Amino acid sequence: MTEFYLIRHGKTVFNQEGRFQGGKKDSALLRQSIEDAKKAGEYLKETHFEAFYSSPMERARQTGKAVLEGMGLEGASIDTIEGLREFNFGNWDGDLVSEHEESLEFETFFKNPEGFVPIDMQGEDYHQFVERIQCAAEKIHLEHPVGKVLIFAHALVNTFLVKTLLGENLNKIRTEGLVDNTSLCILKTNDFTDFKLEMWNNTDYLK
């Protein structure tokens, strides 16, 4: 059985400013986010992982390094997987969310992911996004059919990966909200067909 442990990166300057933060632009982690990641590492200190994986975005990689420091595994290798990159917001990446609130495309993005077409945004649609992140997860499963793997990624990546693999509709996923910064989710599978959710959006270790 593969056990996916997914941690979202810590809060960034873009998060604080209310900006779109996708797969094209990065933003620095807040100082508190490094400390939070170390707390997540302390929480996972007694857990043995077969491998560590990260999105190529620096905010995810920095979170991963801090988590490993908290686990006492400074210097451990974190493999980068391109498919774990955050949603491609195209022209919107780095913009204030409020700058696009009046557009029809904005409303569709949040309220009807199934029918979202990125014309003004010129990024990717949800179907392309889900296919990409599921392929990345399947690759990890094939490399580690048995054992625990720790993945450092993003709000949309972690949320949509877990819930689409559990069979949820895209529109329902969006209305339920995304996982929090530095949160942990655990998803298990034997065959990458049937999945069991063990933990969802846990941040208890930050308190």
mmCIF file of N, CA, C and O in Angstrom, residues 7-15 21-30 33-34 37 53-67 78 80-82 84-86 93 152-154:
data_model
loop_
_atom_site.group_PDB
_atom_site.id
_atom_site.type_symbol
_atom_site.label_atom_id
_atom_site.label_comp_id
_atom_site.label_asym_id
_atom_site.label_seq_id
_atom_site.Cartn_x
_atom_site.Cartn_y
_atom_site.Cartn_z
ATOM 1 N N ILE A 7 1.663 17.746 2.317
ATOM 2 C CA ILE A 7 1.733 18.978 3.099
ATOM 3 C C ILE A 7 1.696 20.178 2.157
ATOM 4 O O ILE A 7 2.457 20.243 1.184
ATOM 5 N N ARG A 8 0.790 21.099 2.439
ATOM 6 C CA ARG A 8 0.764 22.351 1.671
ATOM 7 C C ARG A 8 1.861 23.271 2.187
ATOM 8 O O ARG A 8 2.178 23.268 3.391
ATOM 9 N N HIS A 9 2.445 24.063 1.300
ATOM 10 C CA HIS A 9 3.475 25.019 1.712
ATOM 11 C C HIS A 9 2.928 26.012 2.729
ATOM 12 O O HIS A 9 1.718 26.228 2.851
ATOM 13 N N GLY A 10 3.831 26.662 3.440
ATOM 14 C CA GLY A 10 3.438 27.656 4.423
ATOM 15 C C GLY A 10 2.939 28.942 3.783
ATOM 16 O O GLY A 10 3.057 29.146 2.565
ATOM 17 N N LYS A 11 2.391 29.807 4.604
ATOM 18 C CA LYS A 11 1.828 31.071 4.123
ATOM 19 C C LYS A 11 2.927 31.950 3.535
ATOM 20 O O LYS A 11 4.035 32.039 4.073
ATOM 21 N N THR A 12 2.605 32.614 2.420
ATOM 22 C CA THR A 12 3.566 33.465 1.719
ATOM 23 C C THR A 12 3.114 34.921 1.714
ATOM 24 O O THR A 12 1.995 35.241 2.123
ATOM 25 N N VAL A 13 3.984 35.780 1.186
ATOM 26 C CA VAL A 13 3.646 37.190 1.029
ATOM 27 C C VAL A 13 2.432 37.344 0.105
ATOM 28 O O VAL A 13 1.519 38.126 0.391
ATOM 29 N N PHE A 14 2.401 36.571 -0.998
ATOM 30 C CA PHE A 14 1.257 36.630 -1.915
ATOM 31 C C PHE A 14 -0.031 36.203 -1.223
ATOM 32 O O PHE A 14 -1.090 36.796 -1.449
ATOM 33 N N ASN A 15 0.036 35.157 -0.392
ATOM 34 C CA ASN A 15 -1.140 34.731 0.367
ATOM 35 C C ASN A 15 -1.630 35.881 1.243
ATOM 36 O O ASN A 15 -2.833 36.171 1.311
ATOM 37 N N GLN A 21 -1.597 32.917 -6.766
ATOM 38 C CA GLN A 21 -0.256 32.360 -6.622
ATOM 39 C C GLN A 21 -0.256 30.964 -7.230
ATOM 40 O O GLN A 21 -0.653 29.992 -6.598
ATOM 41 N N GLY A 22 0.164 30.909 -8.474
ATOM 42 C CA GLY A 22 0.081 29.649 -9.195
ATOM 43 C C GLY A 22 1.417 29.047 -9.551
ATOM 44 O O GLY A 22 2.402 29.190 -8.824
ATOM 45 N N GLY A 23 1.439 28.417 -10.712
ATOM 46 C CA GLY A 23 2.614 27.664 -11.126
ATOM 47 C C GLY A 23 3.648 28.448 -11.892
ATOM 48 O O GLY A 23 4.666 27.893 -12.307
ATOM 49 N N LYS A 24 3.416 29.766 -12.091
ATOM 50 C CA LYS A 24 4.375 30.585 -12.830
ATOM 51 C C LYS A 24 5.182 31.496 -11.910
ATOM 52 O O LYS A 24 6.375 31.694 -12.120
ATOM 53 N N LYS A 25 4.526 32.057 -10.896
ATOM 54 C CA LYS A 25 5.203 33.014 -10.021
ATOM 55 C C LYS A 25 5.304 32.485 -8.595
ATOM 56 O O LYS A 25 4.405 31.816 -8.109
ATOM 57 N N ASP A 26 6.417 32.818 -7.958
ATOM 58 C CA ASP A 26 6.652 32.384 -6.589
ATOM 59 C C ASP A 26 6.589 33.583 -5.651
ATOM 60 O O ASP A 26 6.627 34.733 -6.091
ATOM 61 N N SER A 27 6.528 33.309 -4.380
ATOM 62 C CA SER A 27 6.496 34.345 -3.355
ATOM 63 C C SER A 27 7.159 33.793 -2.106
ATOM 64 O O SER A 27 7.048 32.598 -1.811
ATOM 65 N N ALA A 28 7.841 34.659 -1.391
ATOM 66 C CA ALA A 28 8.610 34.220 -0.222
ATOM 67 C C ALA A 28 7.702 33.763 0.917
ATOM 68 O O ALA A 28 6.641 34.349 1.163
ATOM 69 N N LEU A 29 8.139 32.728 1.617
ATOM 70 C CA LEU A 29 7.444 32.292 2.817
ATOM 71 C C LEU A 29 7.600 33.337 3.917
ATOM 72 O O LEU A 29 8.640 33.989 4.036
ATOM 73 N N LEU A 30 6.562 33.497 4.734
ATOM 74 C CA LEU A 30 6.674 34.332 5.917
ATOM 75 C C LEU A 30 7.564 33.631 6.941
ATOM 76 O O LEU A 30 7.700 32.404 6.938
ATOM 77 N N SER A 33 6.013 30.877 8.767
ATOM 78 C CA SER A 33 5.773 29.670 7.974
ATOM 79 C C SER A 33 6.913 28.665 8.105
ATOM 80 O O SER A 33 6.681 27.450 8.071
ATOM 81 N N ILE A 34 8.126 29.165 8.231
ATOM 82 C CA ILE A 34 9.274 28.277 8.439
ATOM 83 C C ILE A 34 9.141 27.562 9.782
ATOM 84 O O ILE A 34 9.361 26.352 9.887
ATOM 85 N N ALA A 37 6.441 24.939 9.565
ATOM 86 C CA ALA A 37 6.893 23.747 8.850
ATOM 87 C C ALA A 37 7.750 22.861 9.750
ATOM 88 O O ALA A 37 7.664 21.629 9.691
ATOM 89 N N TYR A 53 9.066 14.146 -1.901
ATOM 90 C CA TYR A 53 8.844 14.756 -3.208
ATOM 91 C C TYR A 53 8.317 16.180 -3.031
ATOM 92 O O TYR A 53 7.652 16.491 -2.050
ATOM 93 N N SER A 54 8.598 17.030 -4.027
ATOM 94 C CA SER A 54 8.140 18.404 -3.965
ATOM 95 C C SER A 54 7.762 18.919 -5.354
ATOM 96 O O SER A 54 8.307 18.485 -6.373
ATOM 97 N N SER A 55 6.840 19.872 -5.335
ATOM 98 C CA SER A 55 6.612 20.728 -6.499
ATOM 99 C C SER A 55 7.922 21.453 -6.794
ATOM 100 O O SER A 55 8.739 21.678 -5.885
ATOM 101 N N PRO A 56 8.151 21.890 -8.033
ATOM 102 C CA PRO A 56 9.357 22.654 -8.337
ATOM 103 C C PRO A 56 9.322 24.089 -7.822
ATOM 104 O O PRO A 56 10.349 24.774 -7.850
ATOM 105 N N MET A 57 8.165 24.553 -7.332
ATOM 106 C CA MET A 57 8.063 25.920 -6.833
ATOM 107 C C MET A 57 8.860 26.074 -5.536
ATOM 108 O O MET A 57 8.805 25.208 -4.649
ATOM 109 N N GLU A 58 9.577 27.179 -5.420
ATOM 110 C CA GLU A 58 10.482 27.362 -4.290
ATOM 111 C C GLU A 58 9.747 27.381 -2.954
ATOM 112 O O GLU A 58 10.276 26.903 -1.941
ATOM 113 N N ARG A 59 8.529 27.904 -2.917
ATOM 114 C CA ARG A 59 7.795 27.954 -1.650
ATOM 115 C C ARG A 59 7.488 26.555 -1.120
ATOM 116 O O ARG A 59 7.476 26.329 0.093
ATOM 117 N N ALA A 60 7.282 25.599 -2.014
ATOM 118 C CA ALA A 60 7.058 24.216 -1.600
ATOM 119 C C ALA A 60 8.370 23.571 -1.175
ATOM 120 O O ALA A 60 8.431 22.842 -0.170
ATOM 121 N N ARG A 61 9.432 23.832 -1.923
ATOM 122 C CA ARG A 61 10.740 23.252 -1.599
ATOM 123 C C ARG A 61 11.257 23.776 -0.260
ATOM 124 O O ARG A 61 11.812 23.018 0.539
ATOM 125 N N GLN A 62 11.078 25.074 -0.008
ATOM 126 C CA GLN A 62 11.508 25.648 1.264
ATOM 127 C C GLN A 62 10.717 25.062 2.427
ATOM 128 O O GLN A 62 11.270 24.795 3.494
ATOM 129 N N THR A 63 9.435 24.869 2.210
ATOM 130 C CA THR A 63 8.611 24.236 3.242
ATOM 131 C C THR A 63 9.122 22.827 3.522
ATOM 132 O O THR A 63 9.257 22.414 4.681
ATOM 133 N N GLY A 64 9.443 22.094 2.447
ATOM 134 C CA GLY A 64 9.956 20.743 2.602
ATOM 135 C C GLY A 64 11.251 20.698 3.399
ATOM 136 O O GLY A 64 11.426 19.850 4.287
ATOM 137 N N LYS A 65 12.152 21.605 3.109
ATOM 138 C CA LYS A 65 13.431 21.638 3.829
ATOM 139 C C LYS A 65 13.216 21.908 5.305
ATOM 140 O O LYS A 65 13.880 21.310 6.165
ATOM 141 N N ALA A 66 12.272 22.818 5.618
ATOM 142 C CA ALA A 66 11.997 23.131 7.022
ATOM 143 C C ALA A 66 11.325 21.960 7.736
ATOM 144 O O ALA A 66 11.603 21.674 8.903
ATOM 145 N N VAL A 67 10.436 21.247 7.035
ATOM 146 C CA VAL A 67 9.798 20.060 7.611
ATOM 147 C C VAL A 67 10.862 19.006 7.928
ATOM 148 O O VAL A 67 10.872 18.416 9.022
ATOM 149 N N ILE A 78 15.179 15.670 -1.535
ATOM 150 C CA ILE A 78 13.789 15.898 -1.936
ATOM 151 C C ILE A 78 13.750 15.921 -3.461
ATOM 152 O O ILE A 78 14.365 16.784 -4.086
ATOM 153 N N THR A 80 12.167 16.576 -7.054
ATOM 154 C CA THR A 80 11.209 17.507 -7.655
ATOM 155 C C THR A 80 10.425 16.827 -8.764
ATOM 156 O O THR A 80 11.000 16.139 -9.606
ATOM 157 N N ILE A 81 9.115 17.023 -8.760
ATOM 158 C CA ILE A 81 8.256 16.485 -9.819
ATOM 159 C C ILE A 81 7.488 17.642 -10.456
ATOM 160 O O ILE A 81 6.716 18.340 -9.794
ATOM 161 N N GLU A 82 7.703 17.847 -11.741
ATOM 162 C CA GLU A 82 7.090 18.953 -12.464
ATOM 163 C C GLU A 82 5.569 18.905 -12.396
ATOM 164 O O GLU A 82 4.894 19.944 -12.320
ATOM 165 N N LEU A 84 3.663 18.295 -10.073
ATOM 166 C CA LEU A 84 3.113 18.790 -8.810
ATOM 167 C C LEU A 84 3.088 20.310 -8.737
ATOM 168 O O LEU A 84 2.707 20.884 -7.716
ATOM 169 N N ARG A 85 3.491 20.978 -9.813
ATOM 170 C CA ARG A 85 3.452 22.432 -9.866
ATOM 171 C C ARG A 85 2.008 22.916 -9.655
ATOM 172 O O ARG A 85 1.057 22.264 -10.071
ATOM 173 N N GLU A 86 1.859 24.079 -9.020
ATOM 174 C CA GLU A 86 0.519 24.601 -8.746
ATOM 175 C C GLU A 86 -0.228 24.943 -10.037
ATOM 176 O O GLU A 86 0.367 25.059 -11.118
ATOM 177 N N ASP A 93 -1.515 35.224 -12.747
ATOM 178 C CA ASP A 93 -0.568 34.854 -11.687
ATOM 179 C C ASP A 93 0.147 36.089 -11.143
ATOM 180 O O ASP A 93 0.762 36.850 -11.898
ATOM 181 N N PHE A 152 5.403 17.695 -0.769
ATOM 182 C CA PHE A 152 5.244 19.114 -0.458
ATOM 183 C C PHE A 152 4.703 19.824 -1.696
ATOM 184 O O PHE A 152 5.367 19.870 -2.725
ATOM 185 N N ALA A 153 3.491 20.358 -1.574
ATOM 186 C CA ALA A 153 2.876 20.952 -2.766
ATOM 187 C C ALA A 153 2.020 22.164 -2.382
ATOM 188 O O ALA A 153 2.416 22.973 -1.558
ATOM 189 N N HIS A 154 0.830 22.259 -2.961
ATOM 190 C CA HIS A 154 0.074 23.506 -2.951
ATOM 191 C C HIS A 154 -1.401 23.296 -2.602
ATOM 192 O O HIS A 154 -1.881 22.170 -2.543
#
